[in-house]
Amino acid sequence: MPILLPTPANLEVVAATLRAGDLAALPTETVYGLAADATNPQAVLKIYTAKGRPQFNPLIVHVPDLVTAQIYGQFDENALKLARTFWPGPLTLVVPSGGETIPDLVRAGLPSLAIRVPAHPLMQQLLQLVGRPLAAPSANKSGHVSATQPAHVAADFGPDLAVLNGGPCPLGLESTIVDCTTPTPTLLRAGALSTADVKRVVMLESVDNHLSPTTNAPHAPGMLLKHYAPKTKVRLHATQLDVGEALLAFGNTAEILTTTQHQPITLNLSPSANLAEAALNLFAMLRELDALSPTAIAVMPIPQEGLGEAIQDRLQRAAAGR
Ligand code: TXA
Ligand code: MG
């Protein structure tokens, strides 16, 4: 199936595909998701196979609203506060599994469940049409950068996968993940919702060094070091350029460009140094530069505040990936 425009007829086709236990890629406000009926283990297995994902890496379940989420997960006071404040939106909560259990395969055998209510109108419509929770990791091959445009999904999975075309994802960065299985919540993944915003609502356990995990410990299984990796070497905090390197810029490039005679291939995450714009462009620009096979992708320094934390996290993973 090709990339499908979001007509009512195509929405029905995609919903039927999902109900039948097949995969479809759907737009969310963060990144494209490779979706399957979360209640159907055979369908979920197809996600792992298609992604080439290690089976211990559990999936996020998407539901239309908090009431539905509470069928599958147990929400304590902190989880409720966060859900009420930020859903629908780019926040995933890890909560103890609830009365109606999602299959082990989705949770990779963990007693907890990662769940979120996405804000994208097409994703919301699909959830209504399918009438079942949807398991959906980012729609990229395991270890590859997340897909923020339909063409990225097609590039990773080929033309057989149905991709619902919602255009570019409005945020372009994965959801923030907060673990609410303990009395004080813990940040598991910095993401499109800034840590500062989360901290305005609940106390957060020290953001222990999630930027440089050294083990594959299942406490935060998503934080494998090799993740979000392009083929090309990525060099961070670049203040000068070597010959053959492409430049992934942030803000004003005048100074760094004086360090090379050549006019390097340059993409600018945000010429005006706006972190939200940089988040939106990050994966698309990494893919674009990667496709040109420079000797390395040199990335200018990104400030650590606000969304810069999540951007820096993804870049460090991209740099560590090779
Ligand atoms: O924005 C997003 O969250 C996107 C869109 C499609 O919703 N999804 C996404 O999924 O980024 P994925 O599979 O690429 O990342 C989910 C992360 C993984 O790192 C996984 O290990 C972690 O969530 N995770 C899932 N269940 C978990 C659990 N029970 N405990 C801890 N981490 C969990
Ligand atoms: Mg992913």
XYZ file of C-alpha atoms and ligand atoms in Angstrom:
356
model
C 0.000 0.000 0.000
C 1.314 3.454 -0.823
C 1.303 6.648 1.190
C -2.395 7.420 1.712
C -3.930 10.873 1.834
C -6.192 11.284 4.869
C -9.528 11.061 3.062
C -12.469 9.505 4.952
C -12.269 6.448 2.675
C -8.546 6.012 3.329
C -9.032 6.405 7.087
C -11.491 3.498 6.873
C -8.973 1.444 4.880
C -6.262 2.060 7.470
C -8.639 1.299 10.356
C -9.666 -1.966 8.679
C -5.992 -2.863 8.145
C -5.303 -2.369 11.851
C -8.411 -4.242 12.969
C -7.362 -7.160 10.746
C -4.084 -7.419 12.656
C -1.821 -5.735 10.121
C 0.494 -2.778 10.559
C 0.012 0.819 9.454
C 2.132 3.903 10.021
C 0.239 6.814 11.556
C 1.138 10.449 12.162
C 1.266 11.686 15.751
C 2.168 15.148 17.011
C 5.645 13.826 17.928
C 6.856 11.363 15.265
C 5.235 8.768 12.975
C 4.210 5.597 14.793
C 4.283 2.042 13.429
C 0.916 0.965 14.792
C -0.728 -2.359 15.574
C -3.755 -3.457 17.597
C -2.240 -3.597 21.100
C -4.648 -6.333 22.174
C -3.548 -8.701 19.397
C -0.167 -10.370 20.100
C 0.185 -11.610 16.490
C -0.210 -8.053 15.241
C 2.263 -6.730 17.822
C 4.800 -9.365 16.829
C 4.765 -7.872 13.322
C 6.014 -4.569 14.792
C 9.048 -6.224 16.337
C 9.762 -8.145 13.149
C 9.380 -5.107 10.902
C 11.530 -2.887 13.122
C 14.166 -5.488 13.835
C 13.720 -4.410 17.448
C 15.165 -6.367 20.382
C 12.195 -7.997 22.058
C 13.070 -6.648 25.492
C 12.293 -3.146 24.309
C 8.618 -2.563 25.198
C 6.133 -0.450 23.229
C 4.019 2.604 23.998
C 0.251 2.051 23.959
C -1.885 4.870 22.523
C -5.450 5.425 23.704
C -8.046 8.136 22.945
C -8.437 9.485 26.485
C -7.563 9.150 30.175
C -10.710 7.142 30.955
C -9.590 4.472 28.477
C -6.026 4.652 29.795
C -7.313 3.798 33.266
C -8.717 0.512 31.976
C -5.191 -0.629 31.167
C -3.056 1.139 33.765
C -3.186 2.112 37.440
C -2.880 5.866 37.863
C -1.769 7.226 41.220
C -2.175 10.884 42.168
C 0.964 12.026 40.322
C 0.048 10.116 37.187
C -3.445 11.615 37.259
C -2.085 15.128 37.692
C 0.280 14.691 34.758
C -2.363 13.106 32.544
C -4.913 15.802 33.295
C -2.418 18.562 32.644
C -0.677 17.288 29.520
C -3.034 14.869 27.708
C -3.705 14.823 24.890
C -0.075 15.622 24.196
C 3.572 14.506 23.966
C 3.840 12.812 27.370
C 4.079 9.050 27.961
C 3.401 7.721 31.451
C 4.789 4.429 32.715
C 2.270 3.047 35.213
C 1.577 -0.323 36.827
C -0.525 -2.560 34.559
C -4.236 -2.347 35.258
C -7.184 -4.709 35.433
C -7.502 -5.181 31.687
C -4.014 -6.299 30.760
C -2.226 -5.492 27.562
C -0.386 -8.599 26.258
C 3.072 -9.401 27.647
C 4.581 -8.938 24.223
C 3.703 -5.220 24.250
C 5.151 -4.717 27.723
C 8.118 -7.013 26.981
C 7.105 -8.898 30.099
C 7.387 -5.854 32.395
C 4.788 -5.373 35.158
C 4.391 -1.769 33.983
C 2.856 -0.203 30.911
C 3.869 2.868 28.886
C 0.758 4.700 27.741
C -0.169 8.026 26.194
C -3.055 10.010 24.681
C -1.786 11.528 21.432
C -2.984 14.952 20.308
C -2.743 14.539 16.531
C -6.276 14.757 15.063
C -5.648 11.942 12.547
C -4.293 9.646 15.244
C -7.324 10.495 17.388
C -9.676 9.672 14.506
C -7.928 6.354 13.901
C -8.164 5.414 17.587
C -11.910 6.103 17.445
C -12.370 4.154 14.198
C -10.338 1.133 15.300
C -11.856 1.117 18.775
C -8.810 -0.603 20.280
C -5.621 0.665 21.935
C -2.768 0.939 19.447
C 0.792 -0.086 20.220
C 3.115 2.151 18.247
C 6.847 2.647 18.470
C 8.437 5.284 16.283
C 8.125 4.219 12.626
C 11.805 3.647 11.907
C 14.035 0.586 11.775
C 15.506 -0.182 15.190
C 18.455 2.105 15.920
C 17.656 4.436 13.052
C 16.458 8.032 13.537
C 12.716 8.531 14.054
C 10.510 9.328 11.070
C 8.843 12.736 11.059
C 7.556 12.652 7.463
C 5.709 9.981 5.423
C 8.663 9.642 3.038
C 10.959 8.744 5.965
C 8.664 5.871 6.888
C 8.548 4.624 3.305
C 12.359 4.860 3.095
C 12.714 2.518 6.090
C 9.903 0.030 5.407
C 9.313 0.100 1.646
C 6.115 0.573 -0.339
C 4.134 -2.344 1.135
C 3.405 -0.596 4.414
C 0.302 1.615 4.577
C 1.369 5.095 5.667
C -1.322 7.610 6.550
C -0.085 10.939 5.253
C -0.413 13.626 7.908
C 2.431 15.690 6.489
C 5.379 16.574 8.737
C 4.818 15.899 12.459
C 4.136 19.167 14.288
C 6.676 18.560 17.090
C 9.222 16.276 15.425
C 10.613 14.822 18.646
C 9.389 11.784 20.607
C 7.230 12.102 23.700
C 8.718 12.732 27.123
C 8.517 9.553 29.240
C 7.849 9.758 32.983
C 7.832 6.655 35.169
C 5.008 6.880 37.721
C 5.434 3.429 39.256
C 7.217 4.883 42.302
C 5.989 7.481 44.848
C 8.202 10.131 43.218
C 8.055 10.002 39.405
C 11.273 9.626 37.376
C 12.128 11.036 33.981
C 13.013 8.124 31.665
C 13.340 10.038 28.413
C 13.580 13.754 27.761
C 11.260 14.620 24.899
C 8.875 17.057 23.280
C 7.422 18.157 26.619
C 10.166 19.968 28.513
C 11.352 18.649 31.868
C 10.678 22.074 33.375
C 7.001 21.805 32.409
C 6.757 18.372 34.034
C 8.421 19.703 37.195
C 5.804 22.436 37.473
C 3.222 19.697 38.096
C 5.027 16.946 40.055
C 8.319 16.423 41.838
C 10.765 14.455 39.706
C 13.329 11.974 41.000
C 16.808 13.240 40.170
C 17.242 13.036 36.428
C 20.066 10.551 36.933
C 22.442 10.462 34.094
C 20.052 9.252 31.431
C 22.159 10.942 28.780
C 24.937 8.389 28.942
C 23.545 5.016 29.980
C 26.138 2.286 29.905
C 23.948 -0.744 30.387
C 20.859 -2.177 28.771
C 19.182 -2.366 32.174
C 15.471 -2.998 31.718
C 14.502 -0.200 34.135
C 14.627 2.225 31.236
C 14.905 -0.153 28.324
C 14.453 2.571 25.764
C 17.643 4.193 26.789
C 19.939 1.860 24.888
C 23.019 3.808 24.000
C 22.973 2.951 20.308
C 19.822 4.648 19.210
C 18.812 7.314 16.759
C 21.966 6.608 14.807
C 22.661 7.734 11.258
C 25.258 5.789 9.213
C 27.550 8.798 9.165
C 29.752 9.660 12.135
C 28.300 12.522 14.167
C 30.639 15.005 15.860
C 29.142 17.160 18.613
C 29.922 20.642 19.958
C 31.759 21.480 16.755
C 33.313 24.934 16.761
C 35.450 24.356 13.670
C 34.996 22.302 10.523
C 37.216 19.692 8.915
C 37.366 19.105 5.169
C 34.615 16.791 3.950
C 32.379 17.334 6.962
C 28.791 18.481 6.592
C 27.555 21.098 9.031
C 24.418 20.728 11.100
C 24.150 24.286 12.288
C 22.247 26.019 15.055
C 21.924 29.791 15.002
C 24.500 32.036 13.424
C 27.066 30.197 11.256
C 29.312 33.164 10.427
C 32.018 32.241 12.918
C 32.246 28.495 12.287
C 32.318 29.021 8.519
C 35.472 31.128 8.838
C 37.295 27.946 9.970
C 37.147 26.310 6.556
C 38.147 27.324 3.038
C 35.389 25.188 1.545
C 31.728 25.976 1.470
C 30.494 22.943 3.448
C 27.109 21.318 2.915
C 25.086 23.025 5.620
C 21.633 22.551 7.069
C 20.561 24.863 9.859
C 18.326 23.439 12.596
C 17.235 26.982 13.365
C 18.947 30.057 11.908
C 17.271 32.148 14.633
C 18.460 29.724 17.378
C 14.909 28.683 18.288
C 14.921 25.314 20.105
C 11.367 24.319 19.108
C 12.225 24.843 15.452
C 15.435 22.855 15.940
C 13.496 19.952 17.494
C 11.142 19.950 14.542
C 13.996 19.792 12.020
C 16.365 17.477 13.883
C 15.544 14.038 12.465
C 14.750 15.223 8.950
C 18.045 17.106 8.716
C 20.073 14.230 10.179
C 18.546 11.952 7.537
C 19.179 14.443 4.772
C 22.848 14.947 5.648
C 23.340 11.224 6.261
C 22.083 10.481 2.737
C 24.861 12.661 1.294
C 27.551 10.520 3.024
C 29.912 13.260 4.223
C 32.983 12.143 6.212
C 31.141 13.314 9.329
C 28.228 15.461 10.427
C 29.597 18.266 12.600
C 26.939 19.647 14.940
C 27.226 23.120 16.419
C 26.688 23.463 20.198
C 23.039 23.422 21.313
C 22.067 25.110 24.592
C 21.002 22.632 27.309
C 17.904 24.499 28.468
C 14.269 23.621 27.635
C 13.922 21.403 24.555
C 17.689 21.623 24.137
C 17.983 18.806 26.675
C 16.017 16.359 24.517
C 17.766 17.499 21.343
C 21.158 17.035 22.982
C 20.112 13.584 24.201
C 19.188 12.456 20.663
C 22.403 13.909 19.251
C 24.535 12.141 21.859
C 22.867 8.870 20.919
C 23.440 9.569 17.254
C 27.106 10.293 18.013
C 27.520 7.166 20.157
C 25.823 4.968 17.619
C 28.820 4.048 15.570
O 6.456 10.110 20.699
C 6.484 8.913 20.933
O 6.547 8.452 22.084
C 6.416 7.972 19.728
C 5.042 8.096 19.101
C 4.835 7.135 17.957
O 4.054 7.941 20.081
N 6.707 6.633 20.117
C 7.942 6.221 20.502
O 8.018 4.874 20.768
O 8.882 6.969 20.579
P 9.385 4.067 20.895
O 9.004 2.642 20.952
O 10.300 4.441 19.793
O 9.929 4.476 22.281
C 9.236 4.026 23.424
C 10.153 3.998 24.595
C 11.170 2.914 24.421
O 12.426 3.485 24.671
C 10.796 1.898 25.481
O 11.880 1.211 25.996
C 10.118 2.764 26.528
O 9.407 3.701 25.767
N 9.155 1.980 27.307
C 8.051 1.371 26.864
N 7.419 0.707 27.868
C 8.162 0.924 28.969
C 8.046 0.519 30.329
N 7.048 -0.279 30.749
N 8.980 0.928 31.199
C 10.000 1.729 30.793
N 10.172 2.155 29.515
C 9.272 1.751 28.622
Mg 12.025 4.918 18.729
